[in-house]
Amino acid sequence: VVMYLDDILGQLREAAAPAGAEASTSGAGRPLLSFYRFWLHQGVLKPITEILLAKEWKKWGNPFTAVITRENCHKMDVPDYFDVIQTPMNLKWIKAKVDKHKYLTFQQFDADIDLMLENAMTYNREGEPVFAMAKVIRDVYKQKVADLQPAIAVLREFVRYWNLVEEPSLSRSFSDAAVPS
């Protein structure tokens, strides 16, 4: 994927618009944005999401696929969930956003993963099974992101070069500080 994207980026630079012209999300920039979003979702976000969804524990399955709502929190034995957690997030919602190409940047995806893990480690205490599972998911996520870092870097360069979308300034990003080791 990285070599292919790097080759495409080189070809696009050679065929760049006249000096001073910028790509945009309309007109000539639209195919570039479509290309970027396709590779972001298919080459980076989808493989990460699939790995996280496949992780399961005996007797638990994958608790990060559970959709907790105000309507079902009592049935799920977490009646105070919304007293503790303001913004819920789970892998099903993340997968739906990936499938619908809703993420414009890797940072947006990363923020949702961070939120999901932060919620799990805030609601559950250290030593509890879901807290420990969140640490495992964090480690699996970090490893997959490291494996895909070259592709992520090429996509960021693609965005910068063609001025396709602005990188959001996130107040937090996935880090060891945000999710305790």
Short mmCIF file of N, CA and C in Angstrom, two decimals:
data_model
loop_
_atom_site.label_atom_id
_atom_site.label_comp_id
_atom_site.label_asym_id
_atom_site.label_seq_id
_atom_site.Cartn_x
_atom_site.Cartn_y
_atom_site.Cartn_z
N VAL A 1 0.83 -1.19 0.00
CA VAL A 1 0.00 0.00 0.00
C VAL A 1 0.87 1.25 0.00
N VAL A 2 1.91 1.25 0.86
CA VAL A 2 2.76 2.44 0.97
C VAL A 2 3.46 2.74 -0.34
N MET A 3 4.05 1.71 -0.96
CA MET A 3 4.77 1.92 -2.22
C MET A 3 3.80 2.42 -3.30
N TYR A 4 2.61 1.86 -3.32
CA TYR A 4 1.61 2.28 -4.30
C TYR A 4 1.21 3.74 -4.08
N LEU A 5 0.92 4.10 -2.84
CA LEU A 5 0.53 5.48 -2.53
C LEU A 5 1.67 6.44 -2.83
N ASP A 6 2.90 6.04 -2.49
CA ASP A 6 4.06 6.88 -2.74
C ASP A 6 4.23 7.11 -4.24
N ASP A 7 4.05 6.05 -5.04
CA ASP A 7 4.14 6.16 -6.49
C ASP A 7 3.06 7.09 -7.03
N ILE A 8 1.84 6.91 -6.55
CA ILE A 8 0.72 7.77 -6.98
C ILE A 8 1.00 9.23 -6.62
N LEU A 9 1.50 9.45 -5.40
CA LEU A 9 1.81 10.81 -4.96
C LEU A 9 2.84 11.44 -5.89
N GLY A 10 3.87 10.69 -6.25
CA GLY A 10 4.89 11.19 -7.17
C GLY A 10 4.30 11.54 -8.53
N GLN A 11 3.45 10.67 -9.05
CA GLN A 11 2.81 10.93 -10.34
C GLN A 11 1.91 12.16 -10.28
N LEU A 12 1.18 12.30 -9.19
CA LEU A 12 0.30 13.46 -9.05
C LEU A 12 1.10 14.75 -8.95
N ARG A 13 2.25 14.71 -8.28
CA ARG A 13 3.09 15.92 -8.19
C ARG A 13 3.59 16.33 -9.57
N GLU A 14 3.99 15.32 -10.37
CA GLU A 14 4.49 15.62 -11.71
C GLU A 14 3.41 16.23 -12.58
N ALA A 15 2.19 15.80 -12.38
CA ALA A 15 1.07 16.29 -13.19
C ALA A 15 0.32 17.42 -12.49
N ALA A 16 0.97 18.07 -11.55
CA ALA A 16 0.31 19.09 -10.72
C ALA A 16 -0.28 20.21 -11.58
N ALA A 17 -1.29 20.84 -11.00
CA ALA A 17 -1.95 21.97 -11.65
C ALA A 17 -0.95 23.10 -11.83
N PRO A 18 -1.28 24.09 -12.65
CA PRO A 18 -0.38 25.22 -12.85
C PRO A 18 0.02 25.86 -11.52
N ALA A 19 1.19 26.49 -11.53
CA ALA A 19 1.72 27.11 -10.31
C ALA A 19 0.68 28.03 -9.70
N GLY A 20 0.56 27.96 -8.40
CA GLY A 20 -0.37 28.81 -7.67
C GLY A 20 -1.76 28.23 -7.55
N ALA A 21 -2.07 27.21 -8.34
CA ALA A 21 -3.40 26.60 -8.25
C ALA A 21 -3.42 25.61 -7.10
N GLU A 22 -4.51 25.59 -6.39
CA GLU A 22 -4.65 24.66 -5.27
C GLU A 22 -5.81 23.73 -5.53
N ALA A 23 -5.64 22.48 -5.11
CA ALA A 23 -6.75 21.53 -5.18
C ALA A 23 -7.75 21.90 -4.10
N SER A 24 -8.98 21.61 -4.36
CA SER A 24 -10.02 21.88 -3.37
C SER A 24 -10.95 20.69 -3.30
N THR A 25 -11.96 20.81 -2.49
CA THR A 25 -12.92 19.72 -2.37
C THR A 25 -14.00 19.81 -3.44
N SER A 26 -13.86 20.76 -4.37
CA SER A 26 -14.82 20.85 -5.47
C SER A 26 -14.04 20.83 -6.78
N GLY A 27 -14.72 20.60 -7.86
CA GLY A 27 -14.08 20.61 -9.17
C GLY A 27 -12.97 19.58 -9.27
N ALA A 28 -11.79 20.03 -9.70
CA ALA A 28 -10.66 19.12 -9.95
C ALA A 28 -10.18 18.44 -8.68
N GLY A 29 -10.41 19.04 -7.51
CA GLY A 29 -9.94 18.44 -6.26
C GLY A 29 -10.79 17.28 -5.79
N ARG A 30 -12.02 17.17 -6.28
CA ARG A 30 -12.92 16.12 -5.81
C ARG A 30 -12.36 14.71 -6.05
N PRO A 31 -11.81 14.38 -7.25
CA PRO A 31 -11.24 13.04 -7.42
C PRO A 31 -10.08 12.77 -6.46
N LEU A 32 -9.29 13.80 -6.18
CA LEU A 32 -8.19 13.63 -5.24
C LEU A 32 -8.71 13.33 -3.84
N LEU A 33 -9.76 14.04 -3.43
CA LEU A 33 -10.35 13.81 -2.11
C LEU A 33 -10.94 12.40 -2.04
N SER A 34 -11.59 11.98 -3.10
CA SER A 34 -12.16 10.62 -3.14
C SER A 34 -11.06 9.58 -3.04
N PHE A 35 -9.96 9.79 -3.76
CA PHE A 35 -8.82 8.87 -3.71
C PHE A 35 -8.27 8.79 -2.29
N TYR A 36 -8.06 9.96 -1.70
CA TYR A 36 -7.53 10.01 -0.33
C TYR A 36 -8.45 9.28 0.64
N ARG A 37 -9.75 9.57 0.60
CA ARG A 37 -10.68 8.95 1.54
C ARG A 37 -10.77 7.44 1.33
N PHE A 38 -10.71 6.99 0.09
CA PHE A 38 -10.72 5.56 -0.18
C PHE A 38 -9.52 4.89 0.48
N TRP A 39 -8.33 5.43 0.25
CA TRP A 39 -7.13 4.81 0.82
C TRP A 39 -7.06 4.96 2.33
N LEU A 40 -7.52 6.06 2.87
CA LEU A 40 -7.55 6.23 4.32
C LEU A 40 -8.40 5.13 4.94
N HIS A 41 -9.59 4.93 4.40
CA HIS A 41 -10.51 3.95 4.99
C HIS A 41 -10.14 2.52 4.67
N GLN A 42 -9.82 2.22 3.41
CA GLN A 42 -9.53 0.83 3.03
C GLN A 42 -8.12 0.40 3.42
N GLY A 43 -7.17 1.30 3.34
CA GLY A 43 -5.77 0.93 3.58
C GLY A 43 -5.31 1.09 5.01
N VAL A 44 -6.02 1.89 5.80
CA VAL A 44 -5.57 2.16 7.17
C VAL A 44 -6.66 1.85 8.20
N LEU A 45 -7.77 2.55 8.12
CA LEU A 45 -8.78 2.44 9.18
C LEU A 45 -9.48 1.09 9.22
N LYS A 46 -9.82 0.55 8.07
CA LYS A 46 -10.53 -0.73 8.03
C LYS A 46 -9.67 -1.87 8.61
N PRO A 47 -8.40 -2.00 8.22
CA PRO A 47 -7.58 -3.07 8.81
C PRO A 47 -7.44 -2.94 10.33
N ILE A 48 -7.30 -1.73 10.82
CA ILE A 48 -7.20 -1.53 12.27
C ILE A 48 -8.50 -1.94 12.94
N THR A 49 -9.61 -1.48 12.40
CA THR A 49 -10.92 -1.79 12.99
C THR A 49 -11.18 -3.30 13.00
N GLU A 50 -10.84 -3.98 11.91
CA GLU A 50 -11.06 -5.42 11.83
C GLU A 50 -10.26 -6.18 12.89
N ILE A 51 -9.02 -5.75 13.11
CA ILE A 51 -8.18 -6.40 14.14
C ILE A 51 -8.80 -6.20 15.52
N LEU A 52 -9.26 -4.99 15.81
CA LEU A 52 -9.84 -4.71 17.12
C LEU A 52 -11.16 -5.45 17.32
N LEU A 53 -11.97 -5.53 16.27
CA LEU A 53 -13.24 -6.26 16.36
C LEU A 53 -13.02 -7.76 16.55
N ALA A 54 -11.94 -8.29 16.03
CA ALA A 54 -11.67 -9.73 16.11
C ALA A 54 -11.17 -10.17 17.49
N LYS A 55 -10.72 -9.22 18.29
CA LYS A 55 -10.19 -9.56 19.62
C LYS A 55 -11.34 -9.99 20.52
N GLU A 56 -11.22 -11.17 21.12
CA GLU A 56 -12.26 -11.68 22.02
C GLU A 56 -11.65 -12.32 23.25
N TRP A 57 -12.43 -12.34 24.32
CA TRP A 57 -12.04 -12.96 25.57
C TRP A 57 -13.06 -14.01 25.95
N LYS A 58 -12.58 -15.11 26.54
CA LYS A 58 -13.49 -16.16 27.00
C LYS A 58 -14.51 -15.57 27.96
N LYS A 59 -15.74 -15.98 27.82
CA LYS A 59 -16.88 -15.55 28.64
C LYS A 59 -17.27 -14.09 28.44
N TRP A 60 -16.49 -13.34 27.70
CA TRP A 60 -16.78 -11.92 27.52
C TRP A 60 -17.06 -11.57 26.06
N GLY A 61 -16.48 -12.30 25.14
CA GLY A 61 -16.53 -11.86 23.75
C GLY A 61 -15.68 -10.61 23.62
N ASN A 62 -16.21 -9.58 23.02
CA ASN A 62 -15.51 -8.30 22.91
C ASN A 62 -16.42 -7.21 23.48
N PRO A 63 -16.15 -6.78 24.73
CA PRO A 63 -17.02 -5.79 25.36
C PRO A 63 -17.02 -4.43 24.65
N PHE A 64 -16.04 -4.20 23.80
CA PHE A 64 -15.95 -2.91 23.12
C PHE A 64 -16.89 -2.81 21.92
N THR A 65 -17.60 -3.91 21.64
CA THR A 65 -18.63 -3.87 20.59
C THR A 65 -20.00 -3.58 21.18
N ALA A 66 -20.11 -3.58 22.49
CA ALA A 66 -21.40 -3.33 23.16
C ALA A 66 -21.82 -1.88 22.97
N VAL A 67 -23.05 -1.69 22.54
CA VAL A 67 -23.62 -0.35 22.40
C VAL A 67 -24.43 -0.08 23.66
N ILE A 68 -23.91 0.81 24.49
CA ILE A 68 -24.59 1.16 25.74
C ILE A 68 -25.38 2.44 25.51
N THR A 69 -26.68 2.36 25.77
CA THR A 69 -27.56 3.52 25.63
C THR A 69 -28.26 3.77 26.96
N ARG A 70 -28.89 4.92 27.07
CA ARG A 70 -29.66 5.21 28.28
C ARG A 70 -30.79 4.20 28.45
N GLU A 71 -31.29 3.68 27.34
CA GLU A 71 -32.40 2.73 27.38
C GLU A 71 -31.96 1.33 27.82
N ASN A 72 -30.73 0.93 27.49
CA ASN A 72 -30.32 -0.45 27.80
C ASN A 72 -29.29 -0.57 28.92
N CYS A 73 -28.86 0.53 29.51
CA CYS A 73 -27.79 0.45 30.51
C CYS A 73 -28.20 -0.36 31.74
N HIS A 74 -29.46 -0.36 32.11
CA HIS A 74 -29.91 -1.16 33.25
C HIS A 74 -29.84 -2.65 32.91
N LYS A 75 -30.28 -3.01 31.71
CA LYS A 75 -30.22 -4.41 31.28
C LYS A 75 -28.77 -4.90 31.17
N MET A 76 -27.86 -4.00 30.86
CA MET A 76 -26.46 -4.37 30.69
C MET A 76 -25.70 -4.32 32.02
N ASP A 77 -26.43 -4.09 33.10
CA ASP A 77 -25.86 -4.07 34.45
C ASP A 77 -24.85 -2.95 34.66
N VAL A 78 -25.09 -1.82 33.99
CA VAL A 78 -24.29 -0.62 34.19
C VAL A 78 -25.23 0.59 34.32
N PRO A 79 -26.11 0.58 35.34
CA PRO A 79 -27.15 1.61 35.44
C PRO A 79 -26.61 3.03 35.62
N ASP A 80 -25.41 3.17 36.17
CA ASP A 80 -24.84 4.50 36.40
C ASP A 80 -23.87 4.92 35.29
N TYR A 81 -23.85 4.21 34.19
CA TYR A 81 -22.88 4.47 33.12
C TYR A 81 -22.90 5.94 32.68
N PHE A 82 -24.08 6.50 32.48
CA PHE A 82 -24.16 7.87 31.99
C PHE A 82 -23.98 8.92 33.08
N ASP A 83 -23.89 8.48 34.33
CA ASP A 83 -23.48 9.39 35.40
C ASP A 83 -21.97 9.60 35.35
N VAL A 84 -21.27 8.61 34.83
CA VAL A 84 -19.80 8.63 34.79
C VAL A 84 -19.29 9.03 33.40
N ILE A 85 -19.90 8.50 32.36
CA ILE A 85 -19.44 8.70 30.98
C ILE A 85 -20.37 9.67 30.25
N GLN A 86 -19.80 10.75 29.75
CA GLN A 86 -20.59 11.77 29.05
C GLN A 86 -20.79 11.44 27.58
N THR A 87 -19.76 10.90 26.94
CA THR A 87 -19.81 10.63 25.51
C THR A 87 -19.41 9.18 25.26
N PRO A 88 -20.39 8.31 25.07
CA PRO A 88 -20.05 6.90 24.84
C PRO A 88 -19.43 6.69 23.45
N MET A 89 -18.65 5.63 23.32
CA MET A 89 -18.07 5.25 22.03
C MET A 89 -17.82 3.75 22.08
N ASN A 90 -17.96 3.10 20.94
CA ASN A 90 -17.73 1.65 20.87
C ASN A 90 -17.27 1.29 19.46
N LEU A 91 -16.80 0.05 19.32
CA LEU A 91 -16.27 -0.39 18.03
C LEU A 91 -17.34 -0.50 16.95
N LYS A 92 -18.58 -0.77 17.31
CA LYS A 92 -19.64 -0.84 16.30
C LYS A 92 -19.84 0.53 15.66
N TRP A 93 -19.85 1.58 16.47
CA TRP A 93 -20.01 2.93 15.92
C TRP A 93 -18.80 3.32 15.09
N ILE A 94 -17.62 2.97 15.58
CA ILE A 94 -16.39 3.27 14.83
C ILE A 94 -16.42 2.55 13.49
N LYS A 95 -16.78 1.26 13.49
CA LYS A 95 -16.85 0.50 12.24
C LYS A 95 -17.86 1.12 11.27
N ALA A 96 -19.00 1.54 11.77
CA ALA A 96 -20.01 2.17 10.91
C ALA A 96 -19.45 3.44 10.27
N LYS A 97 -18.70 4.23 11.04
CA LYS A 97 -18.10 5.45 10.49
C LYS A 97 -17.04 5.12 9.45
N VAL A 98 -16.27 4.05 9.70
CA VAL A 98 -15.27 3.62 8.71
C VAL A 98 -15.98 3.15 7.44
N ASP A 99 -16.98 2.31 7.59
CA ASP A 99 -17.71 1.77 6.43
C ASP A 99 -18.35 2.87 5.59
N LYS A 100 -18.79 3.95 6.24
CA LYS A 100 -19.45 5.04 5.52
C LYS A 100 -18.48 6.17 5.15
N HIS A 101 -17.18 5.95 5.38
CA HIS A 101 -16.13 6.92 5.06
C HIS A 101 -16.38 8.27 5.73
N LYS A 102 -16.77 8.24 6.99
CA LYS A 102 -17.08 9.46 7.74
C LYS A 102 -15.84 10.17 8.28
N TYR A 103 -14.77 9.42 8.48
CA TYR A 103 -13.56 10.05 9.01
C TYR A 103 -12.83 10.78 7.89
N LEU A 104 -12.51 12.04 8.12
CA LEU A 104 -11.75 12.81 7.14
C LEU A 104 -10.25 12.70 7.38
N THR A 105 -9.88 12.40 8.61
CA THR A 105 -8.46 12.28 8.94
C THR A 105 -8.24 11.10 9.87
N PHE A 106 -7.00 10.65 9.91
CA PHE A 106 -6.65 9.60 10.86
C PHE A 106 -6.85 10.09 12.29
N GLN A 107 -6.59 11.37 12.54
CA GLN A 107 -6.73 11.93 13.88
C GLN A 107 -8.15 11.81 14.41
N GLN A 108 -9.14 11.93 13.56
CA GLN A 108 -10.53 11.78 14.00
C GLN A 108 -10.80 10.34 14.45
N PHE A 109 -10.31 9.39 13.69
CA PHE A 109 -10.43 7.97 14.04
C PHE A 109 -9.71 7.70 15.36
N ASP A 110 -8.49 8.20 15.47
CA ASP A 110 -7.67 8.02 16.66
C ASP A 110 -8.37 8.59 17.89
N ALA A 111 -9.04 9.73 17.73
CA ALA A 111 -9.76 10.34 18.86
C ALA A 111 -10.92 9.46 19.32
N ASP A 112 -11.61 8.81 18.38
CA ASP A 112 -12.70 7.91 18.77
C ASP A 112 -12.18 6.66 19.49
N ILE A 113 -11.07 6.11 19.01
CA ILE A 113 -10.46 4.96 19.70
C ILE A 113 -10.04 5.39 21.10
N ASP A 114 -9.40 6.55 21.20
CA ASP A 114 -8.97 7.08 22.48
C ASP A 114 -10.15 7.26 23.42
N LEU A 115 -11.24 7.82 22.92
CA LEU A 115 -12.44 8.03 23.73
C LEU A 115 -13.00 6.71 24.24
N MET A 116 -13.08 5.71 23.37
CA MET A 116 -13.60 4.40 23.76
C MET A 116 -12.76 3.80 24.89
N LEU A 117 -11.44 3.86 24.75
CA LEU A 117 -10.56 3.29 25.77
C LEU A 117 -10.58 4.11 27.06
N GLU A 118 -10.60 5.42 26.91
CA GLU A 118 -10.67 6.30 28.08
C GLU A 118 -11.96 6.04 28.86
N ASN A 119 -13.07 5.87 28.15
CA ASN A 119 -14.34 5.55 28.81
C ASN A 119 -14.25 4.24 29.59
N ALA A 120 -13.69 3.21 28.95
CA ALA A 120 -13.58 1.89 29.60
C ALA A 120 -12.73 1.96 30.85
N MET A 121 -11.66 2.76 30.80
CA MET A 121 -10.75 2.84 31.93
C MET A 121 -11.21 3.84 32.98
N THR A 122 -12.16 4.68 32.63
CA THR A 122 -12.76 5.59 33.60
C THR A 122 -13.89 4.89 34.34
N TYR A 123 -14.74 4.18 33.61
CA TYR A 123 -15.88 3.52 34.23
C TYR A 123 -15.46 2.30 35.05
N ASN A 124 -14.50 1.56 34.57
CA ASN A 124 -14.03 0.35 35.25
C ASN A 124 -12.77 0.66 36.04
N ARG A 125 -12.61 0.01 37.16
CA ARG A 125 -11.44 0.24 38.00
C ARG A 125 -10.28 -0.65 37.58
N GLU A 126 -9.08 -0.18 37.88
CA GLU A 126 -7.90 -1.01 37.62
C GLU A 126 -8.06 -2.33 38.37
N GLY A 127 -7.74 -3.42 37.70
CA GLY A 127 -7.91 -4.74 38.28
C GLY A 127 -9.18 -5.43 37.82
N GLU A 128 -10.15 -4.66 37.31
CA GLU A 128 -11.38 -5.25 36.78
C GLU A 128 -11.13 -5.74 35.35
N PRO A 129 -11.87 -6.77 34.93
CA PRO A 129 -11.62 -7.36 33.61
C PRO A 129 -11.68 -6.37 32.44
N VAL A 130 -12.68 -5.50 32.38
CA VAL A 130 -12.80 -4.60 31.23
C VAL A 130 -11.66 -3.58 31.22
N PHE A 131 -11.19 -3.16 32.37
CA PHE A 131 -10.04 -2.26 32.44
C PHE A 131 -8.83 -2.95 31.82
N ALA A 132 -8.59 -4.21 32.21
CA ALA A 132 -7.47 -4.97 31.66
C ALA A 132 -7.63 -5.19 30.16
N MET A 133 -8.86 -5.44 29.72
CA MET A 133 -9.13 -5.63 28.29
C MET A 133 -8.85 -4.35 27.50
N ALA A 134 -9.15 -3.21 28.10
CA ALA A 134 -8.87 -1.93 27.45
C ALA A 134 -7.37 -1.76 27.23
N LYS A 135 -6.58 -2.20 28.19
CA LYS A 135 -5.13 -2.13 28.04
C LYS A 135 -4.65 -3.03 26.91
N VAL A 136 -5.27 -4.20 26.78
CA VAL A 136 -4.91 -5.12 25.69
C VAL A 136 -5.29 -4.50 24.34
N ILE A 137 -6.50 -3.97 24.26
CA ILE A 137 -6.95 -3.31 23.02
C ILE A 137 -6.02 -2.16 22.68
N ARG A 138 -5.63 -1.38 23.68
CA ARG A 138 -4.71 -0.26 23.45
C ARG A 138 -3.41 -0.76 22.85
N ASP A 139 -2.86 -1.85 23.40
CA ASP A 139 -1.59 -2.38 22.90
C ASP A 139 -1.72 -2.92 21.48
N VAL A 140 -2.82 -3.62 21.20
CA VAL A 140 -3.06 -4.13 19.85
C VAL A 140 -3.19 -2.96 18.87
N TYR A 141 -3.91 -1.93 19.29
CA TYR A 141 -4.10 -0.74 18.46
C TYR A 141 -2.76 -0.05 18.17
N LYS A 142 -1.98 0.17 19.21
CA LYS A 142 -0.69 0.84 19.03
C LYS A 142 0.22 0.06 18.09
N GLN A 143 0.21 -1.28 18.20
CA GLN A 143 1.05 -2.10 17.32
C GLN A 143 0.59 -1.99 15.87
N LYS A 144 -0.72 -2.05 15.65
CA LYS A 144 -1.24 -1.97 14.28
C LYS A 144 -0.97 -0.58 13.69
N VAL A 145 -1.11 0.46 14.49
CA VAL A 145 -0.80 1.81 14.02
C VAL A 145 0.68 1.91 13.66
N ALA A 146 1.54 1.32 14.49
CA ALA A 146 2.98 1.33 14.19
C ALA A 146 3.25 0.60 12.87
N ASP A 147 2.58 -0.53 12.67
CA ASP A 147 2.75 -1.29 11.42
C ASP A 147 2.31 -0.47 10.21
N LEU A 148 1.28 0.34 10.37
CA LEU A 148 0.72 1.11 9.26
C LEU A 148 1.26 2.54 9.19
N GLN A 149 2.22 2.89 10.04
CA GLN A 149 2.74 4.25 10.08
C GLN A 149 3.24 4.76 8.73
N PRO A 150 3.93 3.93 7.94
CA PRO A 150 4.35 4.44 6.63
C PRO A 150 3.16 4.85 5.75
N ALA A 151 2.09 4.08 5.75
CA ALA A 151 0.90 4.43 4.95
C ALA A 151 0.24 5.69 5.50
N ILE A 152 0.19 5.81 6.82
CA ILE A 152 -0.39 7.01 7.44
C ILE A 152 0.42 8.24 7.05
N ALA A 153 1.74 8.12 7.06
CA ALA A 153 2.61 9.24 6.71
C ALA A 153 2.41 9.66 5.25
N VAL A 154 2.28 8.69 4.35
CA VAL A 154 2.05 9.01 2.94
C VAL A 154 0.71 9.72 2.77
N LEU A 155 -0.32 9.25 3.46
CA LEU A 155 -1.63 9.90 3.36
C LEU A 155 -1.59 11.32 3.91
N ARG A 156 -0.87 11.53 5.00
CA ARG A 156 -0.74 12.90 5.55
C ARG A 156 -0.04 13.81 4.54
N GLU A 157 1.00 13.29 3.91
CA GLU A 157 1.72 14.07 2.90
C GLU A 157 0.80 14.39 1.72
N PHE A 158 0.00 13.43 1.33
CA PHE A 158 -0.97 13.62 0.24
C PHE A 158 -1.93 14.76 0.59
N VAL A 159 -2.43 14.74 1.81
CA VAL A 159 -3.36 15.79 2.26
C VAL A 159 -2.67 17.15 2.26
N ARG A 160 -1.46 17.20 2.81
CA ARG A 160 -0.74 18.48 2.87
C ARG A 160 -0.43 19.00 1.46
N TYR A 161 0.07 18.12 0.61
CA TYR A 161 0.48 18.55 -0.72
C TYR A 161 -0.69 19.10 -1.52
N TRP A 162 -1.84 18.42 -1.46
CA TRP A 162 -2.99 18.82 -2.25
C TRP A 162 -3.96 19.71 -1.50
N ASN A 163 -3.66 20.03 -0.25
CA ASN A 163 -4.50 20.92 0.55
C ASN A 163 -5.97 20.46 0.51
N LEU A 164 -6.16 19.15 0.76
CA LEU A 164 -7.50 18.57 0.62
C LEU A 164 -8.41 18.83 1.80
N VAL A 165 -7.93 18.56 3.00
CA VAL A 165 -8.73 18.78 4.20
C VAL A 165 -7.81 19.32 5.26
N GLU A 166 -8.38 20.09 6.15
CA GLU A 166 -7.58 20.60 7.25
C GLU A 166 -7.50 19.56 8.34
N GLU A 167 -6.32 19.38 8.88
CA GLU A 167 -6.16 18.50 10.02
C GLU A 167 -6.78 19.21 11.21
N PRO A 168 -7.72 18.58 11.90
CA PRO A 168 -8.33 19.24 13.05
C PRO A 168 -7.32 19.37 14.18
N SER A 169 -7.41 20.46 14.93
CA SER A 169 -6.54 20.56 16.08
C SER A 169 -7.27 19.91 17.24
N LEU A 170 -6.85 18.71 17.56
CA LEU A 170 -7.51 17.96 18.63
C LEU A 170 -6.86 18.32 19.95
N SER A 171 -7.69 18.47 20.96
CA SER A 171 -7.16 18.80 22.28
C SER A 171 -6.43 17.62 22.88
N ARG A 172 -6.78 16.40 22.42
CA ARG A 172 -6.08 15.23 22.91
C ARG A 172 -5.90 14.26 21.76
N SER A 173 -4.89 13.46 21.85
CA SER A 173 -4.70 12.39 20.88
C SER A 173 -4.29 11.15 21.64
N PHE A 174 -4.33 10.03 20.97
CA PHE A 174 -4.01 8.76 21.63
C PHE A 174 -2.59 8.82 22.15
N SER A 175 -2.44 8.66 23.45
CA SER A 175 -1.11 8.69 24.03
C SER A 175 -1.11 7.87 25.30
N ASP A 176 0.07 7.58 25.79
CA ASP A 176 0.17 6.84 27.04
C ASP A 176 -0.41 7.65 28.20
N ALA A 177 -0.35 8.98 28.09
CA ALA A 177 -0.91 9.81 29.16
C ALA A 177 -2.43 9.71 29.18
N ALA A 178 -3.04 9.63 28.00
CA ALA A 178 -4.50 9.58 27.93
C ALA A 178 -5.04 8.22 28.37
N VAL A 179 -4.30 7.17 28.10
CA VAL A 179 -4.72 5.82 28.48
C VAL A 179 -3.59 5.20 29.28
N PRO A 180 -3.74 5.11 30.59
CA PRO A 180 -2.66 4.63 31.44
C PRO A 180 -2.14 3.25 31.02
N SER A 181 -0.85 3.06 31.22
CA SER A 181 -0.23 1.76 30.92
C SER A 181 -0.53 0.76 32.00
#
